[in-house]
Amino acid sequence: MSEFKIEKVDMSKDPSLERYSRQMRFGGVMEKGQRKLLDSRVTLCGCGALGTVIANSLVRAGVGFVRVVDRDFIESHNLQRQVLFDEADIAANLPKAEAAARKLRVINSGVTVEAIVTDINRTNIVELAKDVDIILDGTDNFEIRYLINDVCVKFDKPWVYGGSIGSHGQTMTIIPGQTPCLRCVFEAAPAPGEAGTCETAGVLAPIVSIIASFQVAECIKILTGQPETINRELIYVDVWENITRRIKIAPLLGKVDCPCCKHKKFEWLEGEQGSQTTSLCGRNAVQVAHRVAAKLNFDELASHLKLMGGDVSYNRFLLKFTVEEYEFTVFPDGRAIIKGTSDLDKARVLYAKYIGH
Amino acid sequence: MPIKVQIPQAMRQHADGQANVDLAGANIKELLDNLGAKHPNIVARIFENGQVRRFVNIYLNDEDVRYLDNLQTATKDGDVVAIIPAVAGG
C-alpha cells in the first residue's frame, strides 16, 4: 500500500492570485477587479437557502470580508438546499452562521469570514451594515428586508433583494437614488399566510441557486466598480413552469410616492419597535427575543431545567431542551425559538416559565 | 385573440387550479373584473377596498401598470397580464 502525505496548502500566503486566475481572465473582472473584490466588505443577512449559496460564491470569488448574520440553527430539512451544511453540523447543534463560517474558512483561508448569531432588528442593523460596501439579502421575510432597505437608502448603500418559494423566485438590485427601492416596487409585505412560505409551499433547490447566483453576479459588478452594468429590472424565474420574466421597474423611480426613498421616512428603522415575539411563519414555532441582549449562563440554565424535568443538551452556541410537547432552542443572548406552538402569548408564558423574564 | 392572465401559484386554488385564464377586457380593471366574475373567490386575494393589495403587482407585458395608467391601462388582444405577489422565502 503506498502512502500519501497530504500537506496543508496555506493559500493565504500565496500572493499570486493564482486561485482566482479563471475569474481574472474574464474581461469584466481582470486583475484590477479581483483586487477590488479582495478589498471589499459584504454583509450577508440570513444564511439559509439563498444565503449559503451566496456566501459560498462570495468567498470563492475572493471577496475580502464576508459577515454572515443568521439567527437560526440547522435542522435536517435544511440540507436539501442549504449547501454549506451537513449532518455533522446538526449533530453538533451548530447555529447556521457558525457552521457556515467554519466551512467558508476551509474553502478560502485568504479572506475573512465573520459569523454573527443574532436576530437582525432595528437596534443592530446599523452596526451590521455601516462598515460594508454592500448588503446581500438571504432572509426569508419582508420585515427584515424593509429594514435593510431603510438602512441602505439612509446610508446610500447598494443591496440586492432575492426571494424564492416553490419553483419560482425574484431578484432586484437597489442602488439608492439610481434605481427604485424595495418599497417602490413592493409597497407592503405579504400578509401572514397570504404568499405561502417554504414550509407550506415547499421550495426546490434549483430556483434558490438561480436567484442567489443572480444576486452574487450583481454584487460582483458593483464591488468591481461597474454599477452601470447592473440589472435594472425585476427578474422573475419559474423553473417548473418555464417562465423567465424581466419586468421593467426603472420608471417607478420618482413615479411612485415612496415613503422611503422619496420622502426619506425610515419607518422600519426609526418607527416603533416591532414585536419582540415573532411567529416563525409556517413552522409552528415562535421566536421570543429580549429588547436588550442578555448573557445567559448555560451551565446554570441547564441544571435548572433538568430539575424541572426537561431533556437538555447544549454547547457554547445554543442550548436545546424538550419539555411538555415543546422544543426550545435558546441562544446566549437570551433569544429562544420555541417549537410546538404558533401562539405568541403561549410562547411568552412558556419562556417566562422555563427561562425567566 | 384573447388576453392571457397569468395566475400566481398562491392564488390558483381560487381559479380552478389554472395557471392562465384567457379573458377579454378593454383595460386592466375590466379584465380583472371579468376574472372575478368567473372566479369570485380570487377577488379578495387581489383587491382590498377596491385597490390592488399592496404586496400584489400587476404587470402588462412585463411593465408595471403603476407607471402606465394603473387600473385604467388599456389592454388589447394578445397582451399578457401577470399577477405577481412579493416572494418572501429565502
PDB file of C-alpha atoms in Angstrom, chain A residues 128-281:
ATOM      1  CA  LEU A 128     -24.058  45.302  10.929  1.00  0.00           C
ATOM      2  CA  ALA A 129     -24.307  47.496   7.842  1.00  0.00           C
ATOM      3  CA  LYS A 130     -22.192  50.581   8.405  1.00  0.00           C
ATOM      4  CA  ASP A 131     -18.713  49.220   7.640  1.00  0.00           C
ATOM      5  CA  VAL A 132     -19.503  47.259   4.467  1.00  0.00           C
ATOM      6  CA  ASP A 133     -19.775  48.147   0.777  1.00  0.00           C
ATOM      7  CA  ILE A 134     -22.966  46.218   0.003  1.00  0.00           C
ATOM      8  CA  ILE A 135     -25.642  44.129   1.704  1.00  0.00           C
ATOM      9  CA  LEU A 136     -26.955  40.892   0.284  1.00  0.00           C
ATOM     10  CA  ASP A 137     -30.372  39.564   1.204  1.00  0.00           C
ATOM     11  CA  GLY A 138     -30.583  35.948   2.263  1.00  0.00           C
ATOM     12  CA  THR A 139     -33.506  36.493   4.627  1.00  0.00           C
ATOM     13  CA  ASP A 140     -36.871  34.808   4.485  1.00  0.00           C
ATOM     14  CA  ASN A 141     -39.147  37.681   5.468  1.00  0.00           C
ATOM     15  CA  PHE A 142     -40.133  41.181   4.456  1.00  0.00           C
ATOM     16  CA  GLU A 143     -39.817  42.714   7.902  1.00  0.00           C
ATOM     17  CA  ILE A 144     -36.029  42.414   7.730  1.00  0.00           C
ATOM     18  CA  ARG A 145     -35.938  43.317   4.042  1.00  0.00           C
ATOM     19  CA  TYR A 146     -37.702  46.631   4.676  1.00  0.00           C
ATOM     20  CA  LEU A 147     -35.246  47.255   7.491  1.00  0.00           C
ATOM     21  CA  ILE A 148     -32.324  46.563   5.127  1.00  0.00           C
ATOM     22  CA  ASN A 149     -33.982  48.846   2.569  1.00  0.00           C
ATOM     23  CA  ASP A 150     -34.283  51.660   5.124  1.00  0.00           C
ATOM     24  CA  VAL A 151     -30.663  51.387   6.209  1.00  0.00           C
ATOM     25  CA  CYS A 152     -29.370  51.204   2.653  1.00  0.00           C
ATOM     26  CA  VAL A 153     -31.396  54.183   1.443  1.00  0.00           C
ATOM     27  CA  LYS A 154     -30.455  56.209   4.540  1.00  0.00           C
ATOM     28  CA  PHE A 155     -26.734  55.449   4.279  1.00  0.00           C
ATOM     29  CA  ASP A 156     -26.634  55.321   0.483  1.00  0.00           C
ATOM     30  CA  LYS A 157     -25.508  51.691   0.192  1.00  0.00           C
ATOM     31  CA  PRO A 158     -26.406  49.217  -2.544  1.00  0.00           C
ATOM     32  CA  TRP A 159     -28.206  45.972  -1.735  1.00  0.00           C
ATOM     33  CA  VAL A 160     -29.626  43.032  -3.651  1.00  0.00           C
ATOM     34  CA  TYR A 161     -33.038  41.548  -2.877  1.00  0.00           C
ATOM     35  CA  GLY A 162     -33.749  37.886  -3.531  1.00  0.00           C
ATOM     36  CA  GLY A 163     -36.699  35.679  -2.655  1.00  0.00           C
ATOM     37  CA  SER A 164     -37.685  32.167  -3.663  1.00  0.00           C
ATOM     38  CA  ILE A 165     -40.507  29.750  -2.970  1.00  0.00           C
ATOM     39  CA  GLY A 166     -41.867  26.662  -4.670  1.00  0.00           C
ATOM     40  CA  SER A 167     -40.355  26.690  -8.139  1.00  0.00           C
ATOM     41  CA  HIS A 168     -40.158  30.464  -8.595  1.00  0.00           C
ATOM     42  CA  GLY A 169     -38.156  33.380  -7.344  1.00  0.00           C
ATOM     43  CA  GLN A 170     -37.477  37.090  -7.798  1.00  0.00           C
ATOM     44  CA  THR A 171     -34.486  39.359  -7.512  1.00  0.00           C
ATOM     45  CA  MET A 172     -33.740  43.054  -7.966  1.00  0.00           C
ATOM     46  CA  THR A 173     -30.759  45.291  -7.342  1.00  0.00           C
ATOM     47  CA  ILE A 174     -31.154  48.505  -5.391  1.00  0.00           C
ATOM     48  CA  ILE A 175     -28.738  51.401  -5.734  1.00  0.00           C
ATOM     49  CA  PRO A 176     -30.369  54.227  -3.752  1.00  0.00           C
ATOM     50  CA  GLY A 177     -31.179  57.241  -5.889  1.00  0.00           C
ATOM     51  CA  GLN A 178     -30.412  55.390  -9.122  1.00  0.00           C
ATOM     52  CA  THR A 179     -32.964  52.570  -9.044  1.00  0.00           C
ATOM     53  CA  PRO A 180     -36.370  52.140  -7.415  1.00  0.00           C
ATOM     54  CA  CYS A 181     -36.054  50.841  -3.844  1.00  0.00           C
ATOM     55  CA  LEU A 182     -37.829  47.777  -2.474  1.00  0.00           C
ATOM     56  CA  ARG A 183     -40.764  49.849  -1.214  1.00  0.00           C
ATOM     57  CA  CYS A 184     -41.202  51.474  -4.629  1.00  0.00           C
ATOM     58  CA  VAL A 185     -41.768  48.020  -6.093  1.00  0.00           C
ATOM     59  CA  PHE A 186     -43.460  46.206  -3.197  1.00  0.00           C
ATOM     60  CA  GLU A 187     -45.374  48.712  -1.100  1.00  0.00           C
ATOM     61  CA  ALA A 188     -46.145  46.284   1.696  1.00  0.00           C
ATOM     62  CA  ALA A 189     -45.221  42.854   2.981  1.00  0.00           C
ATOM     63  CA  PRO A 190     -47.499  39.943   2.167  1.00  0.00           C
ATOM     64  CA  ALA A 191     -49.999  39.357   4.969  1.00  0.00           C
ATOM     65  CA  PRO A 192     -49.230  36.276   7.078  1.00  0.00           C
ATOM     66  CA  GLY A 193     -50.309  33.134   5.261  1.00  0.00           C
ATOM     67  CA  GLU A 194     -51.009  35.019   2.016  1.00  0.00           C
ATOM     68  CA  ALA A 195     -47.920  34.402  -0.024  1.00  0.00           C
ATOM     69  CA  GLY A 196     -47.034  30.944   1.211  1.00  0.00           C
ATOM     70  CA  THR A 197     -43.771  30.005   2.872  1.00  0.00           C
ATOM     71  CA  CYS A 198     -41.115  27.439   2.132  1.00  0.00           C
ATOM     72  CA  GLU A 199     -42.735  25.320   4.839  1.00  0.00           C
ATOM     73  CA  THR A 200     -46.219  25.390   3.334  1.00  0.00           C
ATOM     74  CA  ALA A 201     -45.485  25.657  -0.388  1.00  0.00           C
ATOM     75  CA  GLY A 202     -42.116  23.907  -0.379  1.00  0.00           C
ATOM     76  CA  VAL A 203     -39.088  25.024  -2.362  1.00  0.00           C
ATOM     77  CA  LEU A 204     -36.843  23.472  -4.997  1.00  0.00           C
ATOM     78  CA  ALA A 205     -33.079  23.866  -4.656  1.00  0.00           C
ATOM     79  CA  PRO A 206     -32.540  24.904  -8.308  1.00  0.00           C
ATOM     80  CA  ILE A 207     -34.608  28.074  -8.033  1.00  0.00           C
ATOM     81  CA  VAL A 208     -32.709  29.021  -4.894  1.00  0.00           C
ATOM     82  CA  SER A 209     -29.363  28.612  -6.672  1.00  0.00           C
ATOM     83  CA  ILE A 210     -30.536  30.628  -9.654  1.00  0.00           C
ATOM     84  CA  ILE A 211     -31.794  33.578  -7.621  1.00  0.00           C
ATOM     85  CA  ALA A 212     -28.767  33.543  -5.299  1.00  0.00           C
ATOM     86  CA  SER A 213     -26.428  33.390  -8.305  1.00  0.00           C
ATOM     87  CA  PHE A 214     -28.088  36.430  -9.864  1.00  0.00           C
ATOM     88  CA  GLN A 215     -27.557  38.230  -6.556  1.00  0.00           C
ATOM     89  CA  VAL A 216     -23.857  37.337  -6.484  1.00  0.00           C
ATOM     90  CA  ALA A 217     -23.342  38.435 -10.099  1.00  0.00           C
ATOM     91  CA  GLU A 218     -24.869  41.815  -9.258  1.00  0.00           C
ATOM     92  CA  CYS A 219     -22.657  42.050  -6.200  1.00  0.00           C
ATOM     93  CA  ILE A 220     -19.509  41.379  -8.226  1.00  0.00           C
ATOM     94  CA  LYS A 221     -20.461  44.064 -10.748  1.00  0.00           C
ATOM     95  CA  ILE A 222     -20.918  46.627  -8.009  1.00  0.00           C
ATOM     96  CA  LEU A 223     -17.854  45.667  -5.983  1.00  0.00           C
ATOM     97  CA  THR A 224     -15.622  45.802  -9.058  1.00  0.00           C
ATOM     98  CA  GLY A 225     -16.839  49.345  -9.629  1.00  0.00           C
ATOM     99  CA  GLN A 226     -19.190  48.765 -12.542  1.00  0.00           C
ATOM    100  CA  PRO A 227     -22.641  49.814 -11.334  1.00  0.00           C
ATOM    101  CA  GLU A 228     -23.558  50.755 -14.902  1.00  0.00           C
ATOM    102  CA  THR A 229     -23.687  47.040 -15.757  1.00  0.00           C
ATOM    103  CA  ILE A 230     -26.267  46.049 -13.123  1.00  0.00           C
ATOM    104  CA  ASN A 231     -29.606  44.573 -13.962  1.00  0.00           C
ATOM    105  CA  ARG A 232     -32.225  47.302 -13.639  1.00  0.00           C
ATOM    106  CA  GLU A 233     -35.241  45.050 -13.964  1.00  0.00           C
ATOM    107  CA  LEU A 234     -37.132  42.803 -11.591  1.00  0.00           C
ATOM    108  CA  ILE A 235     -36.113  39.304 -12.618  1.00  0.00           C
ATOM    109  CA  TYR A 236     -38.723  36.596 -12.153  1.00  0.00           C
ATOM    110  CA  VAL A 237     -37.917  32.948 -12.870  1.00  0.00           C
ATOM    111  CA  ASP A 238     -40.036  29.824 -12.555  1.00  0.00           C
ATOM    112  CA  VAL A 239     -38.061  26.641 -13.222  1.00  0.00           C
ATOM    113  CA  TRP A 240     -41.120  24.381 -13.250  1.00  0.00           C
ATOM    114  CA  GLU A 241     -43.373  26.443 -15.478  1.00  0.00           C
ATOM    115  CA  ASN A 242     -40.544  27.555 -17.747  1.00  0.00           C
ATOM    116  CA  ILE A 243     -41.055  31.263 -17.263  1.00  0.00           C
ATOM    117  CA  THR A 244     -38.343  33.902 -17.299  1.00  0.00           C
ATOM    118  CA  ARG A 245     -39.521  37.454 -16.997  1.00  0.00           C
ATOM    119  CA  ARG A 246     -37.691  40.744 -16.913  1.00  0.00           C
ATOM    120  CA  ILE A 247     -40.100  43.316 -15.579  1.00  0.00           C
ATOM    121  CA  LYS A 248     -39.286  46.929 -16.281  1.00  0.00           C
ATOM    122  CA  ILE A 249     -39.298  48.717 -12.945  1.00  0.00           C
ATOM    123  CA  ALA A 250     -36.939  51.641 -13.598  1.00  0.00           C
ATOM    124  CA  PRO A 251     -39.827  54.048 -14.426  1.00  0.00           C
ATOM    125  CA  LEU A 252     -41.199  53.524 -10.889  1.00  0.00           C
ATOM    126  CA  LEU A 253     -38.368  55.671  -9.510  1.00  0.00           C
ATOM    127  CA  GLY A 254     -39.906  59.036  -8.706  1.00  0.00           C
ATOM    128  CA  LYS A 255     -43.256  57.967 -10.160  1.00  0.00           C
ATOM    129  CA  VAL A 256     -44.493  56.226  -7.020  1.00  0.00           C
ATOM    130  CA  ASP A 257     -44.849  58.238  -3.846  1.00  0.00           C
ATOM    131  CA  CYS A 258     -42.339  56.123  -1.953  1.00  0.00           C
ATOM    132  CA  PRO A 259     -42.194  56.873   1.780  1.00  0.00           C
ATOM    133  CA  CYS A 260     -38.646  55.531   1.943  1.00  0.00           C
ATOM    134  CA  CYS A 261     -36.572  56.740  -0.985  1.00  0.00           C
ATOM    135  CA  LYS A 262     -38.704  59.751  -1.928  1.00  0.00           C
ATOM    136  CA  HIS A 263     -39.747  61.089   1.488  1.00  0.00           C
ATOM    137  CA  LYS A 264     -36.852  59.631   3.500  1.00  0.00           C
ATOM    138  CA  LYS A 265     -39.207  58.225   6.091  1.00  0.00           C
ATOM    139  CA  PHE A 266     -37.448  55.194   7.501  1.00  0.00           C
ATOM    140  CA  GLU A 267     -40.409  53.630   9.195  1.00  0.00           C
ATOM    141  CA  TRP A 268     -38.828  50.245   9.842  1.00  0.00           C
ATOM    142  CA  LEU A 269     -35.590  51.657  11.133  1.00  0.00           C
ATOM    143  CA  GLU A 270     -36.923  54.541  13.202  1.00  0.00           C
ATOM    144  CA  GLY A 271     -40.535  53.591  13.782  1.00  0.00           C
ATOM    145  CA  GLU A 272     -41.915  51.991  16.874  1.00  0.00           C
ATOM    146  CA  GLN A 273     -40.074  48.849  17.672  1.00  0.00           C
ATOM    147  CA  GLY A 274     -41.707  45.787  16.198  1.00  0.00           C
ATOM    148  CA  SER A 275     -42.852  42.912  18.300  1.00  0.00           C
ATOM    149  CA  GLN A 276     -40.103  41.132  20.174  1.00  0.00           C
ATOM    150  CA  THR A 277     -42.100  37.956  19.855  1.00  0.00           C
ATOM    151  CA  THR A 278     -42.365  36.717  16.292  1.00  0.00           C
ATOM    152  CA  SER A 279     -44.247  33.789  14.870  1.00  0.00           C
ATOM    153  CA  LEU A 280     -41.895  31.943  12.514  1.00  0.00           C
ATOM    154  CA  CYS A 281     -44.142  31.659   9.524  1.00  0.00           C
TER     155      CYS A 281
END
